[in-house]
GROMACS .gro file of C-alpha atoms in nm:
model
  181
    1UNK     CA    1   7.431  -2.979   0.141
    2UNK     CA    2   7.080  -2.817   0.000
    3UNK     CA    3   6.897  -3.167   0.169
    4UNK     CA    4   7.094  -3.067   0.479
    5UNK     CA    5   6.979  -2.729   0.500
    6UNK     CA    6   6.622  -2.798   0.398
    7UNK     CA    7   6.566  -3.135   0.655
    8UNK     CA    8   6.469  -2.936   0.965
    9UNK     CA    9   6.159  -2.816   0.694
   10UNK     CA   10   6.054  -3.166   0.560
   11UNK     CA   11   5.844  -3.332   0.754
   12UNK     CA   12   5.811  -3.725   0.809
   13UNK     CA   13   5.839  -3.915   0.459
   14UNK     CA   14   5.781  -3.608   0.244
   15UNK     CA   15   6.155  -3.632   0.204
   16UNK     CA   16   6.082  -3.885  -0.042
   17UNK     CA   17   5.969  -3.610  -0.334
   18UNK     CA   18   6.302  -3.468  -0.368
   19UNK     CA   19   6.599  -3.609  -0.577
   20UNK     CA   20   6.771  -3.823  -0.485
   21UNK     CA   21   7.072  -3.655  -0.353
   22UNK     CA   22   6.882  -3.360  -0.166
   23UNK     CA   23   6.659  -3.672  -0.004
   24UNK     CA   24   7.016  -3.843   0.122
   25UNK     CA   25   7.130  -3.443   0.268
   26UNK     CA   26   6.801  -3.483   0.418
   27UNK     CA   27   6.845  -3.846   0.548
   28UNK     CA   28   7.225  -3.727   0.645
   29UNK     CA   29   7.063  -3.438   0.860
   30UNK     CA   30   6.855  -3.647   1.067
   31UNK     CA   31   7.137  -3.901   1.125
   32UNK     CA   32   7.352  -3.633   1.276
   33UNK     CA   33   7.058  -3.504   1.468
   34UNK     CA   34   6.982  -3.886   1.592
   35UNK     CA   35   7.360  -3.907   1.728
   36UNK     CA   36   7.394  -3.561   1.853
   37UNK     CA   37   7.111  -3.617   2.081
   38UNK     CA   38   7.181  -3.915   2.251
   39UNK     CA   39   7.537  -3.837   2.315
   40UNK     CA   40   7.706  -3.860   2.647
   41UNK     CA   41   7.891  -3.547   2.593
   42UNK     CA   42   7.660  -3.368   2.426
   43UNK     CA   43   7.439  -3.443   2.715
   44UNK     CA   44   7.617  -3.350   2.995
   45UNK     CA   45   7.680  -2.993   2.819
   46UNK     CA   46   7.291  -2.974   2.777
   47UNK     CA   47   7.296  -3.044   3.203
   48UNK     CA   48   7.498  -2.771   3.198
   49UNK     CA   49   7.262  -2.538   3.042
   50UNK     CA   50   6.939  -2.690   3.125
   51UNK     CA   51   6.924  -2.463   3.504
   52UNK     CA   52   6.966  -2.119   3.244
   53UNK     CA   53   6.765  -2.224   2.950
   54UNK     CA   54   6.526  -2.513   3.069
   55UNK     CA   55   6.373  -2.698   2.765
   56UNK     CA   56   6.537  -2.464   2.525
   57UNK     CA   57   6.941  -2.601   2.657
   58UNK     CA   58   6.940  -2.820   2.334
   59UNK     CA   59   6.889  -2.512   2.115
   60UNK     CA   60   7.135  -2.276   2.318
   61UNK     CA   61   7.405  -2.575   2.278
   62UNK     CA   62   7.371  -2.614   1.961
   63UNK     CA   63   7.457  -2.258   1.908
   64UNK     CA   64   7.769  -2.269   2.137
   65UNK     CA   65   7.836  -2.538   1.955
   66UNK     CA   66   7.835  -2.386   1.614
   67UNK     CA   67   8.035  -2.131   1.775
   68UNK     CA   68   8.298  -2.359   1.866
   69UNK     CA   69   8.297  -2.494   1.535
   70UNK     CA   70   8.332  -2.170   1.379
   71UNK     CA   71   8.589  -2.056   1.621
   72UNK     CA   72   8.796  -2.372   1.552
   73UNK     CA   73   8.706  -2.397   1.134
   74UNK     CA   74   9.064  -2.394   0.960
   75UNK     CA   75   9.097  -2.724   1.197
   76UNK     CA   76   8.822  -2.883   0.984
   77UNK     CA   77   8.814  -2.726   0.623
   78UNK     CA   78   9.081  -2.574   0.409
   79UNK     CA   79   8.899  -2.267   0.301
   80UNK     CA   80   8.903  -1.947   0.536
   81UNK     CA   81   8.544  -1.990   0.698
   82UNK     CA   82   8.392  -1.620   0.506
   83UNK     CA   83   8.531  -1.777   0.159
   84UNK     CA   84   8.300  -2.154   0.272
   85UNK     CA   85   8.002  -1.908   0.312
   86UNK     CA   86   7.980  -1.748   0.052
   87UNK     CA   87   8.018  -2.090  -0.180
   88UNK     CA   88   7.791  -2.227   0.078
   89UNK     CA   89   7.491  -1.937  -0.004
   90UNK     CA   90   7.591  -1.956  -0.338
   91UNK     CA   91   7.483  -2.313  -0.381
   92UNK     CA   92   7.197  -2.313  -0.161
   93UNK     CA   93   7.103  -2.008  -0.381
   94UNK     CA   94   7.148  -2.220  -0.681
   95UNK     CA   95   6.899  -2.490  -0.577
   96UNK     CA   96   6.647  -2.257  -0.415
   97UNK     CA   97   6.408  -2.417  -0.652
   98UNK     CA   98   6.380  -2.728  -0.453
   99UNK     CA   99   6.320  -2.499  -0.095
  100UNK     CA  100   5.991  -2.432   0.064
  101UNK     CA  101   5.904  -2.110   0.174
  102UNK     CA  102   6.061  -2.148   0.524
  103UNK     CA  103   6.344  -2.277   0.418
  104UNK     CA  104   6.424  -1.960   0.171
  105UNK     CA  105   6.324  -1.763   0.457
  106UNK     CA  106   6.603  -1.899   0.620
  107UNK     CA  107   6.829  -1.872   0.342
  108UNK     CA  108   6.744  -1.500   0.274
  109UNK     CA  109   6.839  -1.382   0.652
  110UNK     CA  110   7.122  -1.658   0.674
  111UNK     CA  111   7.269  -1.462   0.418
  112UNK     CA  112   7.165  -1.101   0.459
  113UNK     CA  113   7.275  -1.133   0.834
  114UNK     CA  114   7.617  -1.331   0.755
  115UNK     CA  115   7.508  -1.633   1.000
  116UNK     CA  116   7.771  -1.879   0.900
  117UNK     CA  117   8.081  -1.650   0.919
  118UNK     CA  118   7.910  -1.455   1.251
  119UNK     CA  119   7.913  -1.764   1.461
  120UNK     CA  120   8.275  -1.709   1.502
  121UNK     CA  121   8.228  -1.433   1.723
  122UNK     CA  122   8.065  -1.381   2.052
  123UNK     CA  123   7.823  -1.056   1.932
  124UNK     CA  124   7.727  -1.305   1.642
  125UNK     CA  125   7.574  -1.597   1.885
  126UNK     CA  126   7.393  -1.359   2.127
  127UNK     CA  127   7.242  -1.170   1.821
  128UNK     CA  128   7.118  -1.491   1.734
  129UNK     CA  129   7.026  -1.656   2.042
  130UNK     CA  130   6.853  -1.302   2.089
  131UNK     CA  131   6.640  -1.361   1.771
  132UNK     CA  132   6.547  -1.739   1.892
  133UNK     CA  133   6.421  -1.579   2.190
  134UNK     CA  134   6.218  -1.318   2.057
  135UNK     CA  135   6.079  -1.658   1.821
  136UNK     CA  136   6.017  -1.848   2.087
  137UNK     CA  137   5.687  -1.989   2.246
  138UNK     CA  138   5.729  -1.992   2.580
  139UNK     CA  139   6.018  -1.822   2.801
  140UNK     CA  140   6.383  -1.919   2.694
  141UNK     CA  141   6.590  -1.680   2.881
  142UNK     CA  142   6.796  -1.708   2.550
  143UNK     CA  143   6.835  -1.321   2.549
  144UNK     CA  144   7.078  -1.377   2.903
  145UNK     CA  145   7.258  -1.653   2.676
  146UNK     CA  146   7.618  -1.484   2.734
  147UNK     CA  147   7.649  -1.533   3.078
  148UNK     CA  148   7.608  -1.909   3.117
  149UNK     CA  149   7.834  -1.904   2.799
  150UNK     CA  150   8.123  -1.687   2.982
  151UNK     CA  151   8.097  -1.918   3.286
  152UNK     CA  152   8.093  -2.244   3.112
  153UNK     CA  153   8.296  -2.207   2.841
  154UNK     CA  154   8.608  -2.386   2.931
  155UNK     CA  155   8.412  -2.699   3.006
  156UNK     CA  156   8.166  -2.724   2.674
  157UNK     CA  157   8.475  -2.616   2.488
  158UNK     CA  158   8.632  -2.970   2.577
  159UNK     CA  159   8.291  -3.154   2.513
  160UNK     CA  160   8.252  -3.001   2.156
  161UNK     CA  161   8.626  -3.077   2.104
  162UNK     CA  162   8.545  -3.417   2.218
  163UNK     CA  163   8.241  -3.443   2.074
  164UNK     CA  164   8.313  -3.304   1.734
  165UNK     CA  165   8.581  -3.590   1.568
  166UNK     CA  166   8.313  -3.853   1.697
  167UNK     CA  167   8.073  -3.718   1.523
  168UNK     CA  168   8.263  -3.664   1.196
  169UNK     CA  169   8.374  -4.035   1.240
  170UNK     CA  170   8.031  -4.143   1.281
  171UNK     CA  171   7.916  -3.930   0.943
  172UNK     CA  172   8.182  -4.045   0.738
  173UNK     CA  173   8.103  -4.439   0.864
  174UNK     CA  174   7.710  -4.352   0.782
  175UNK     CA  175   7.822  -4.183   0.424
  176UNK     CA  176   7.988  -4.470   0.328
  177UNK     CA  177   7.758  -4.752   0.449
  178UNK     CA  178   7.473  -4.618   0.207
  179UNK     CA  179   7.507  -4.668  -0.169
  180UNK     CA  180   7.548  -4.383  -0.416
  181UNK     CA  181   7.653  -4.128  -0.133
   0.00000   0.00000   0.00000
């Protein structure tokens, strides 16, 4: 989980420095973020977006996305999602030692600002998409996210619930092809 969280901060083969287990979270991360972007579905919802949010539809989807996941969570885990949080923080919390400074940037306003746990509600994904957009280095129109959302939603609700077992499929096939994971 800690690899996970830190990937998006490692760049090329520095991912080979950590231990072991952070470097396969890391190596995990990128596999997800391989087969997330070249799938059909997760394609077409990025056509969807692309009009509203030009380059920056992979970002907004990803959000809805999370969203949906959130939304949906006591399909995919046992624990209520606020209770997977805050074990979630806690951990990352506990291996903070191992994070570069943007990643316990991250951490620190993933935490203060409930991210996990907010992404189950509308105001929580346009107060982030709002902070993306203020982030952002050219325009994103990520501020107006909630009305491409509101007219969409129906249709990238069916791709992330199509999407979504594929993907777990695909992660638990890649888990177990690698030894020691």
């Amino acid at each position: 989980m800690v690899g996970n969280f830190i990937a998006d901060t490692v760049r090329g083969k520095d991912f080979e420095i950590y231990p072991n287990q952070i470097k396969q979270g890391i190596l995990l991360h990128r596999f997800i973020d391989t087969f997330t972007d070249s799938h059909p579905i997760v394609l077409d919802t990025r056509k969807t977006l692309y009009p509203y949010f030009g380059k920056y539809a992979a970002v907004v989807q990803d959000v809805f996305y999370d969203h949906f996941l959130a939304v949906d969570w006591p399909l995919y885990h046992a624990l209520p999602l606020p209770l997977f949080a805050k074990k979630v923080y806690a951990l990352l919390q506990s291996r903070s030692d191992v994070m570069n400074a943007k990643a316990l940037r991250t951490l620190h306003f993933m935490e203060l600002h409930g991210w996990l746990e907010n992404y189950a509600h509308l105001t929580g994904i346009d107060r982030s998409l709002k902070g993306l957009s203020r982030r952002a280095s050219f325009l994103s129109n990520m501020e107006n996210s909630m009305e491409p959302l509101r007219l969409h939603f129906e249709e990238m609700k069916l791709h992330f619930d199509h999407f979504f077992p594929e993907l777990v499929s695909e992660v638990a096939k890649n888990q177990h092809s690698k030894p020691g994971i």
